[in-house]
Coordinates of C-alpha atoms in Angstrom, one line a residue:
X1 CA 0.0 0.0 0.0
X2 CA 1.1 3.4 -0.9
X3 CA 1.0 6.4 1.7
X4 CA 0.9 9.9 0.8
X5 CA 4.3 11.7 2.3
X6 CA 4.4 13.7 5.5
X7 CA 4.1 17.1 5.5
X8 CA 7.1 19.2 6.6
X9 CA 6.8 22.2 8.4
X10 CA 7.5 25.4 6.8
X11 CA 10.0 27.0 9.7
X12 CA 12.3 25.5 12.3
X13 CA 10.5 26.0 15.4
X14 CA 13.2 24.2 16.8
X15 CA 16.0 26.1 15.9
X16 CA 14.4 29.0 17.8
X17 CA 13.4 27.6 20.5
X18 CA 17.5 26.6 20.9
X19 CA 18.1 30.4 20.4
X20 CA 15.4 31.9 22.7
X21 CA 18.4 32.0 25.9
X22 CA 20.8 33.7 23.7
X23 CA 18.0 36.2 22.5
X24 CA 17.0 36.9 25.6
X25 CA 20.5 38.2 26.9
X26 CA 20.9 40.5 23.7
X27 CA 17.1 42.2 24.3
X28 CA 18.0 42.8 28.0
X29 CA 21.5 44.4 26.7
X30 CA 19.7 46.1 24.7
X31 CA 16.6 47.9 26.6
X32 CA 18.9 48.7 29.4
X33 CA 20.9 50.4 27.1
X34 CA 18.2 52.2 25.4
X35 CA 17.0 53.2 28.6
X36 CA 20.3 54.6 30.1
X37 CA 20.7 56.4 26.1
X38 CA 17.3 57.8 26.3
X39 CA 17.9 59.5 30.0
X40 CA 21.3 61.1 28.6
X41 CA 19.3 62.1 25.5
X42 CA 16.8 63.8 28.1
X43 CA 19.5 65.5 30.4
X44 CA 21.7 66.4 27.0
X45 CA 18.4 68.5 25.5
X46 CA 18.0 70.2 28.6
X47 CA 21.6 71.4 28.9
X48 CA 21.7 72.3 25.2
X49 CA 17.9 74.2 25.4
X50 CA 19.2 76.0 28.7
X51 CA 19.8 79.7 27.7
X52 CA 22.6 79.7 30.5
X53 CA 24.5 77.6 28.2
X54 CA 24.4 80.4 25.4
X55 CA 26.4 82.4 28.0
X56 CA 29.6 80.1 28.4
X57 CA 32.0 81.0 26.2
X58 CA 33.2 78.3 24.1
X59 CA 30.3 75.6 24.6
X60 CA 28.0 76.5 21.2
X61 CA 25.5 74.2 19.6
X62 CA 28.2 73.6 16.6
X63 CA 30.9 73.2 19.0
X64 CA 33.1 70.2 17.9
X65 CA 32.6 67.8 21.1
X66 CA 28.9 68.0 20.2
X67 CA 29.4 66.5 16.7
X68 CA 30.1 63.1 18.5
X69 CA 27.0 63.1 20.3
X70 CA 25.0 64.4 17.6
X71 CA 25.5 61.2 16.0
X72 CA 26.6 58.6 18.5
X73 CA 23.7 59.4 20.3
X74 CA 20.9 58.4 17.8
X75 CA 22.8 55.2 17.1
X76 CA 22.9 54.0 21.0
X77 CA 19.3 55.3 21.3
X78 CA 17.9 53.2 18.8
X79 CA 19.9 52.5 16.2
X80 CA 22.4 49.8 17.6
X81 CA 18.7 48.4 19.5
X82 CA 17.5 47.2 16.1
X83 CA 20.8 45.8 14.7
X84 CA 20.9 43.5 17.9
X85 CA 17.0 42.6 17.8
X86 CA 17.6 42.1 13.7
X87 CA 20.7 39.9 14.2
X88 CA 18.9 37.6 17.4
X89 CA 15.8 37.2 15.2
X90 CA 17.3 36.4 12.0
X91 CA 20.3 34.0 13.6
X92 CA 22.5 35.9 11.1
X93 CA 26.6 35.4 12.4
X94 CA 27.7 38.5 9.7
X95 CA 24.8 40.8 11.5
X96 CA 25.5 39.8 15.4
X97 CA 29.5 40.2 15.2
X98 CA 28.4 43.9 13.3
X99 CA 26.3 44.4 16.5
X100 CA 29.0 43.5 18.8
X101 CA 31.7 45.4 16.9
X102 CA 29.4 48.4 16.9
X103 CA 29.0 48.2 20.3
X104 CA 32.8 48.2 21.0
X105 CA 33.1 50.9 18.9
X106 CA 30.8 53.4 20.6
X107 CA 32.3 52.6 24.0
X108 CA 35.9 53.2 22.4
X109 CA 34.4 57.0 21.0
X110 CA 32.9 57.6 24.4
X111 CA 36.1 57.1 26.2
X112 CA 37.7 59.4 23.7
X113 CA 35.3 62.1 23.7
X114 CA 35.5 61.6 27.6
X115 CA 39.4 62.0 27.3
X116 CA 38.7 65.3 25.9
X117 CA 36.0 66.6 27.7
X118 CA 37.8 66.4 30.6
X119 CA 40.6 68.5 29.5
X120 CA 38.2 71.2 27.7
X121 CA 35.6 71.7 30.9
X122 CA 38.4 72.3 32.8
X123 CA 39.7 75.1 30.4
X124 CA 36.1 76.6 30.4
X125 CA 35.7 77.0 34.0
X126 CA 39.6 78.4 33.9
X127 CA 38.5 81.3 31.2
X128 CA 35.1 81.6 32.6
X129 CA 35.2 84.9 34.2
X130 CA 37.8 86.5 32.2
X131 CA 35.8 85.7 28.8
X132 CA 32.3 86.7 30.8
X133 CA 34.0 90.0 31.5
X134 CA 34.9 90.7 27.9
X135 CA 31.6 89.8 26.5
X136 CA 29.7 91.9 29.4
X137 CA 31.6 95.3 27.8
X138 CA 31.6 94.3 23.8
X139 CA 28.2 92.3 23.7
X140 CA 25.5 93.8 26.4
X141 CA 23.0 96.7 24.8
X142 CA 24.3 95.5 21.2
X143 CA 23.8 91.8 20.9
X144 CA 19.9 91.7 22.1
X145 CA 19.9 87.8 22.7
X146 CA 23.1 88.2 25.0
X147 CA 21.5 91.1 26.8
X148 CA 18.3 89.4 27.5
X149 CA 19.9 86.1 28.5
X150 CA 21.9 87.9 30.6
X151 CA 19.2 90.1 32.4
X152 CA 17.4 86.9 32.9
X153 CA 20.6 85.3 34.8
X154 CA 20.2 88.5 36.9
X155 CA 17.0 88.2 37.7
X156 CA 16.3 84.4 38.0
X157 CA 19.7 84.2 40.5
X158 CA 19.5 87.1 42.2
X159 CA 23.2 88.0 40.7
X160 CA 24.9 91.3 39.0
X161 CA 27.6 91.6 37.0
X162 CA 30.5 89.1 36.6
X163 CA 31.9 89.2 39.8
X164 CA 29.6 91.9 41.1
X165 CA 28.0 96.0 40.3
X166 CA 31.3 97.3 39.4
X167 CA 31.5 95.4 36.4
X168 CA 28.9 97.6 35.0
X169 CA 31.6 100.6 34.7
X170 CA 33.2 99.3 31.8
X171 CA 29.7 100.2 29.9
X172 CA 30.2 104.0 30.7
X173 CA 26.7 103.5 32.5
X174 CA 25.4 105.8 34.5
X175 CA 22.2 103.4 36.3
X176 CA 22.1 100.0 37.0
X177 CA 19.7 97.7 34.9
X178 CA 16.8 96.8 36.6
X179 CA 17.6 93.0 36.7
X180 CA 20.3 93.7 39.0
X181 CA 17.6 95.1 41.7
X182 CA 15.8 93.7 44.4
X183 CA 13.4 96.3 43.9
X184 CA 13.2 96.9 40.0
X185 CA 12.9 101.0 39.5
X186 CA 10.1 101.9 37.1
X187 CA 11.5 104.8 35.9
X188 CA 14.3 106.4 35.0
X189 CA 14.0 109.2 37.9
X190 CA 14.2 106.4 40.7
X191 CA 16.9 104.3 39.2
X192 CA 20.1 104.3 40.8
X193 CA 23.0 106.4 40.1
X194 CA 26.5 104.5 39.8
X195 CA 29.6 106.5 41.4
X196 CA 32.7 104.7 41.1
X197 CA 35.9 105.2 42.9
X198 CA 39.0 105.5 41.7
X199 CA 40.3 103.5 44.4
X200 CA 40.5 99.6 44.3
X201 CA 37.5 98.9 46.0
X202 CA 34.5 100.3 44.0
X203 CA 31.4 101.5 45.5
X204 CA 28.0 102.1 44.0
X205 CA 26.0 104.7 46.0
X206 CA 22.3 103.9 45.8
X207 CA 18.5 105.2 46.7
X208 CA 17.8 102.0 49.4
X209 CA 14.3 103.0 48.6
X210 CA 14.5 102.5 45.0
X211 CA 16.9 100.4 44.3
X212 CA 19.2 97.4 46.3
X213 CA 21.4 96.1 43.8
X214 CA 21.9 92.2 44.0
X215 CA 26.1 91.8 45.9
X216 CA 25.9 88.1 44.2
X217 CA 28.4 87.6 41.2
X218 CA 27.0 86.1 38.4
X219 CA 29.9 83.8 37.1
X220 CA 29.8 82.1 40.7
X221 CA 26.1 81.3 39.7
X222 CA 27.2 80.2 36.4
X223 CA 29.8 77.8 37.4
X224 CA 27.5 76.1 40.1
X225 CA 24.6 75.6 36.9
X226 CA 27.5 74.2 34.3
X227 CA 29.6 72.2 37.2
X228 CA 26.1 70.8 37.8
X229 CA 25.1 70.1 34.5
X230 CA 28.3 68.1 33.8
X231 CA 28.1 66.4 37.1
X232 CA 25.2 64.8 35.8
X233 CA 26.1 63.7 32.2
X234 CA 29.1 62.6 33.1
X235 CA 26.8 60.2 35.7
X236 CA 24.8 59.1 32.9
X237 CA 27.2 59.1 30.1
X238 CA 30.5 56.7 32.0
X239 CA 29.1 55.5 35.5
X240 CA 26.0 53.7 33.5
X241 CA 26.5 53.5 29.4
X242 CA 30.2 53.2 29.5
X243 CA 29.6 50.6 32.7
X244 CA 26.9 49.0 30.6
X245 CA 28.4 48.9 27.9
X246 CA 32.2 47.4 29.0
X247 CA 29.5 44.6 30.8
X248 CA 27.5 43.6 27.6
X249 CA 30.5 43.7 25.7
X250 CA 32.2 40.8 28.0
X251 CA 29.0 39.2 28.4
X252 CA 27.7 39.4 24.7
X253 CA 31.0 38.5 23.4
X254 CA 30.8 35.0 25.4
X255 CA 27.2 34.8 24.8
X256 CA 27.4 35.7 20.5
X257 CA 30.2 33.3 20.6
X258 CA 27.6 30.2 21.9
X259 CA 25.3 31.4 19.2
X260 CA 27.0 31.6 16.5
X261 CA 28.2 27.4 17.0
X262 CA 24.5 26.6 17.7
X263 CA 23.6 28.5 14.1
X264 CA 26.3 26.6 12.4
X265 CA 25.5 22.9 14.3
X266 CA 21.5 23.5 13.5
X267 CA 22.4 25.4 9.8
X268 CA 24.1 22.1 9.5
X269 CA 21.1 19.9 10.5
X270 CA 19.0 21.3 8.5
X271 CA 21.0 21.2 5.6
X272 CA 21.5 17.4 6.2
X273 CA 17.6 17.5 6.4
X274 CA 17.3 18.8 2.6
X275 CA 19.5 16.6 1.8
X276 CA 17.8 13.5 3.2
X277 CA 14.1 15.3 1.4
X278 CA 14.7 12.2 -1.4
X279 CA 14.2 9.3 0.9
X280 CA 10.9 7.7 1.6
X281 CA 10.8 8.7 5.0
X282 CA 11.0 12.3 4.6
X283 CA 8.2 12.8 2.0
X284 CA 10.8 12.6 -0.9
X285 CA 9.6 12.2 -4.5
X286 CA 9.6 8.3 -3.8
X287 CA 6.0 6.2 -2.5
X288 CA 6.6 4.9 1.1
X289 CA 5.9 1.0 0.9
X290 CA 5.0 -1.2 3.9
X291 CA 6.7 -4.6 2.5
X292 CA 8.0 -6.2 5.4
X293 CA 6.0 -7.9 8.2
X294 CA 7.6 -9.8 11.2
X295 CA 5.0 -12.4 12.2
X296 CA 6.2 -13.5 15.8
X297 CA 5.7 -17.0 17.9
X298 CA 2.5 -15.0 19.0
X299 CA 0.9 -14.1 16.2
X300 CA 1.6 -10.9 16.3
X301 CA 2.3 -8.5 12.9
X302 CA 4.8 -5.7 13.0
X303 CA 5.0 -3.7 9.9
X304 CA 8.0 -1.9 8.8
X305 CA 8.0 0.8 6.3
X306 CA 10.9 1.1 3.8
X307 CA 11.3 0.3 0.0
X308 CA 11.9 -3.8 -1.1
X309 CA 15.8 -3.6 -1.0
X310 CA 15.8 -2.3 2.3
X311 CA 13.4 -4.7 3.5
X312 CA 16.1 -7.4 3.0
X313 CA 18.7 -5.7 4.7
X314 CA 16.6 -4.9 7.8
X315 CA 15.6 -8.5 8.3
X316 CA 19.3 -9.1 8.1
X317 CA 20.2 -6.9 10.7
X318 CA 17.2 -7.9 13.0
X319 CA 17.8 -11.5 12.1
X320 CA 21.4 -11.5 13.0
X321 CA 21.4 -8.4 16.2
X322 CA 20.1 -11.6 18.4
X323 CA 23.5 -12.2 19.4
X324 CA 24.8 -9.3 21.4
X325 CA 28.3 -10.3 20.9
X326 CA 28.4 -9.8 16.9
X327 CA 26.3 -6.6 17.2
X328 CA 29.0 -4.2 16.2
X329 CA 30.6 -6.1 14.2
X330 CA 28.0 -6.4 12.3
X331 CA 27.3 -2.9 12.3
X332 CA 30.9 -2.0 10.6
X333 CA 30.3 -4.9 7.8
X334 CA 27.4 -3.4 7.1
X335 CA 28.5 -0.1 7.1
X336 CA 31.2 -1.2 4.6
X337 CA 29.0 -3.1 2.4
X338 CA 26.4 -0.6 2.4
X339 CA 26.0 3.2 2.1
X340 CA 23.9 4.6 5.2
X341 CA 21.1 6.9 4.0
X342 CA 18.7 8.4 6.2
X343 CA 16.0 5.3 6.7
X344 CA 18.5 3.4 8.8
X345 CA 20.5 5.9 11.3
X346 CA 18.4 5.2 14.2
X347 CA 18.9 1.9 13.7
X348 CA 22.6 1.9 13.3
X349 CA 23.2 4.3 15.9
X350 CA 21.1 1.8 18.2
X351 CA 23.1 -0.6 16.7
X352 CA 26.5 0.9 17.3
X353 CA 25.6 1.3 21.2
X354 CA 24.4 -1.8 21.5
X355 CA 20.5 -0.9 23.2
X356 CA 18.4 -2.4 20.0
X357 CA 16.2 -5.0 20.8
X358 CA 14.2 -6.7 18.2
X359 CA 11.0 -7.4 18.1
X360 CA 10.7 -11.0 16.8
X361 CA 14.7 -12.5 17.5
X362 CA 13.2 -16.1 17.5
X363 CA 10.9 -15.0 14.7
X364 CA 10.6 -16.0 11.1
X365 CA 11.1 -12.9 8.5
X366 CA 8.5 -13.5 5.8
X367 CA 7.9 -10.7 2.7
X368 CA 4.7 -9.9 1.8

């Protein structure tokens, strides 16, 4: 009688079923990551949105140690997410050592970008008050965004001048603005007069009524918000990406590693699989025949599928495996005579450790 073949499934459940540990390491690696990447992203956009941060000298939105983060940080908050998910879903060996490269690469620009960030904050707060000072006479009443970033420093910190009122007599003023007062004048006739001394200590001679002019200096203020700010990326950016990052990297490389055997072993296996598609027993273009049946001292039938040659040599092997002595030996003549295809490797292997036990061993073989 003829059977129709067994269907084969589409996909290889299997295979990721194998892979589902490994996967599950890389999507932790990964939303940890994205999660510390989308903080720094948050803390980065406020310190670039801040208006304090137009006042720094030397820290604009096209300064160079920004270009790095312009484009590292889309990559780690996102970008690198999907290579890893793309490369654990697809079981592709090319796409997960891209993914761990990448990764070693971003933690190799951060430590050089670190490097110099280090060196240039350390510059900025150096030239800080010097540069504030130089702006304050060249820049305030002619550059109208410097003026009304800096009036709102005055007013939101309680602060005047650089390093206090005095600063203002480089401007050839003769009131003080109205951000630097507790008490803002409304007009002109209440605002302060400025006298300055010629002597080193400057004094400003004021209407208390009117006008009490803040004693704070503004650059202290300043430092404190950028010290601050840096304190807090630098947190974010090397005590938890960098960390993260130097962990997955020693954990994925081990981990990758595993995976990309297991692809190879199962790509392997499979491949051996469409290989074997042309025997009976895995739906091939050939009938599956039951021919043999092994009537026992009982009566009983057992049926064995296979084509007419191979009917012969399993009743051989079953005939002759009753004596557990000559099992293997038998097993290498007939792996000599004969070449194995895929109907027999059970068999064989059973064979080979010595665990098959026949049905019928004091049975006749008869062919139907």
């Amino acid at each position: 009688m003829t059977l129709s073949p067994p269907a084969r499934p589409a996909q290889y459940p299997a295979a990721h079923r194998a892979m589902r540990y490994y996967r599950i390491w890389i999507y932790a690696c990964n939303g940890a990551l994205l999660l510390a990447a989308l903080a720094f992203c948050t803390a980065a956009g406020r310190a670039l949105a801040d208006y304090r941060r137009g006042l720094v000298p030397g820290l604009g939105a096209a300064q160079p140690g920004f270009l790095y983060g312009y484009a590292a940080l889309p990559i780690q908050a996102g970008l690198l997410q999907l290579l890893g998910c793309f490369a654990a879903l697809r079981l592709s060996e090319r796409m997960l050592n891209a993914y761990w490269l990448a990764l070693l690469a971003l933690l190799v620009g951060d430590a050089a970008i670190g490097v110099y960030w280090v060196f240039r904050f350390e510059r900025v707060c150096r030239d800080l008050r010097p540069q504030l000072r130089l702006r304050l006479a060249k820049d305030y009443e002619t550059d109208l965004d410097f003026s009304d970033a800096w009036d709102r420093l005055q007013r939101e910190q309680s602060c005047c001048g650089v390093t206090g009122p005095s600063d203002f007599a480089a401007l050839n003023l003769t009131i003080l603005p109205p951000s630097c007062c507790r008490i803002p004048a409304h007009t002109t006739s209440t605002a302060t007069p400025l006298s300055f001394s010629t002597t080193s200590s400057s004094t400003v001679s004021l209407t208390p009524v009117h006008c009490i002019p803040h004693t704070a200096a503004c650059a202290e203020r300043l430092l404190a918000w950028l010290k601050k700010t840096a304190d807090a990326l630098f947190v974010l950016g090397y005590c938890v990406i960098a960390f993260l990052k130097f962990c997955f990297l020693g954990i994925l490389r081990c981990e990758i590693k595993e995976m990309i055997q297991k692809i190879r072993i199962l790509r392997s296996e499979m491949g051996a699989g469409e290989f074997m598609d042309g025997s009976p027993m895995h739906g091939g273009p050939l009938s599956q025949t039951i021919v043999v049946n092994a009537v026992n001292v009982n009566g009983g039938v057992r049926a064995h599928a296979g084509s007419p040659e191979r009917a012969s040599e399993r009743e051989a092997l079953l005939g002759r495996a009753s004596d557990p002595g000559l099992r293997r030996s038998i097993h290498e003549e007939t792996l000599g005579l004969k070449t194995v295809n895929g109907n027999n490797n059970c068999e064989m292997r059973e064979l080979a450790r010595g665990d098959y036990r026949p049905l019928a061993a004091d049975s006749a073989a008869t062919r139907i």
